[in-house]
XYZ file of C-alpha atoms in Angstrom:
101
model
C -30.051 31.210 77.917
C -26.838 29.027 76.647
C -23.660 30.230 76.042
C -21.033 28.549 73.903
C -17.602 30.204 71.910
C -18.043 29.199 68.506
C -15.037 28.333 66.347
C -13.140 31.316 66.578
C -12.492 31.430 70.707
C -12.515 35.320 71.329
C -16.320 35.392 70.127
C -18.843 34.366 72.783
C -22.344 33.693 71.151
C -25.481 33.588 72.844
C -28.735 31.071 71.895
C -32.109 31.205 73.502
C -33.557 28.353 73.953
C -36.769 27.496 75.339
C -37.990 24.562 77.262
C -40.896 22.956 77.517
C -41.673 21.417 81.084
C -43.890 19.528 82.047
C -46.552 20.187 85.159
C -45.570 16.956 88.041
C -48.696 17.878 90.064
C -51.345 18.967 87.643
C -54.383 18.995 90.060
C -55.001 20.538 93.345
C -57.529 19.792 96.281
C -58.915 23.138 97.135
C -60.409 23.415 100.733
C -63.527 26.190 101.246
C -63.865 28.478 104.310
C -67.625 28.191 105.162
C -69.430 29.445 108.607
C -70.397 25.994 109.734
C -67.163 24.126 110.501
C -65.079 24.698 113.222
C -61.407 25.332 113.267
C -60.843 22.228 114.902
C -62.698 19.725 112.860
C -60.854 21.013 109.686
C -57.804 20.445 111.466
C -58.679 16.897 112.356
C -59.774 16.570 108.891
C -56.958 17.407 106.909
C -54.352 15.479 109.766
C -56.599 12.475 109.327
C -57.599 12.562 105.339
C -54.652 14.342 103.994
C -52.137 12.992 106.053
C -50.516 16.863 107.351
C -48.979 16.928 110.427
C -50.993 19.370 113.005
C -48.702 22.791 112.574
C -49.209 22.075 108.785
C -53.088 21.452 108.729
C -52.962 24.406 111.416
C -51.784 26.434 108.901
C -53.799 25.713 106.434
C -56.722 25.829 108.432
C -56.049 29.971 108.801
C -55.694 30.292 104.962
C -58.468 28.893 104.081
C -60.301 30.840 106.623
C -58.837 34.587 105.599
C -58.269 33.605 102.212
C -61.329 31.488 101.721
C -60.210 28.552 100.314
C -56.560 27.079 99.751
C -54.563 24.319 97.792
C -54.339 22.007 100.735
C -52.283 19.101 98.418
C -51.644 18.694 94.625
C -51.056 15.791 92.962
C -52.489 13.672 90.161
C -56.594 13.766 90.126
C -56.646 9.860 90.602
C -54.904 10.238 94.051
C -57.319 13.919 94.964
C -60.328 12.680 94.090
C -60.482 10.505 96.757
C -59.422 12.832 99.006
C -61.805 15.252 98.102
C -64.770 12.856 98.606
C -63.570 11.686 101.991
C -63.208 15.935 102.870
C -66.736 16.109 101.502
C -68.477 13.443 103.468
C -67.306 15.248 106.594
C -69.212 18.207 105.060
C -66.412 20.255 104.329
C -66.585 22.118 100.921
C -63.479 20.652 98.915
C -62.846 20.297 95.018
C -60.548 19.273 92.729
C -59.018 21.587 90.095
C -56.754 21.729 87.653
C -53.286 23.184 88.306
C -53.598 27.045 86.654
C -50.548 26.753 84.146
């Protein structure tokens, strides 16, 4: 909401005004809790493919597995898709998803 005093100085007016935005990281690379992997291997996955630092993939790691699945990294699908694949080939369940708006 903007406020402005129009001519006359003792009235305060007030305009809504809406904004469009737009979405920087439209995509996200969702990680899948399955049985198979280990805690540790999705770890070493996400330090070494996604580039998190141990606490972070750490945490992530224990999202995915009580939440089952999480938003590891967003970004454009150019720079996920990659990502994903690399995630997939160490047969870890990843996809990439648009951003819900």
């Amino acid at each position: 909401m903007n406020f402005y005093l129009n001519d006359d100085t003792s009235t305060r007016v007030e305009e809504d005004v809406d904004i469009l935005t737009a979405v920087d990281e439209p995509y996200q690379l969702i990680v899948w809790n399955d049985e198979v992997n280990t805690f540790e291997w999705v770890i070493e996955t996400l330090v070494e493919v996604c580039g998190h630092s141990v606490e972070q993939a750490e945490q992530c790691a224990m999202i995915i597995h009580v939440k089952g699945k999480y938003a590891v990294k967003k970004g454009e699908y150019d720079t996920l898709k990659p990502l994903c694949d690399a995630i997939t080939d160490r047969g870890i369940g990843a996809t990439v998803e648009e951003t819900v708006r």
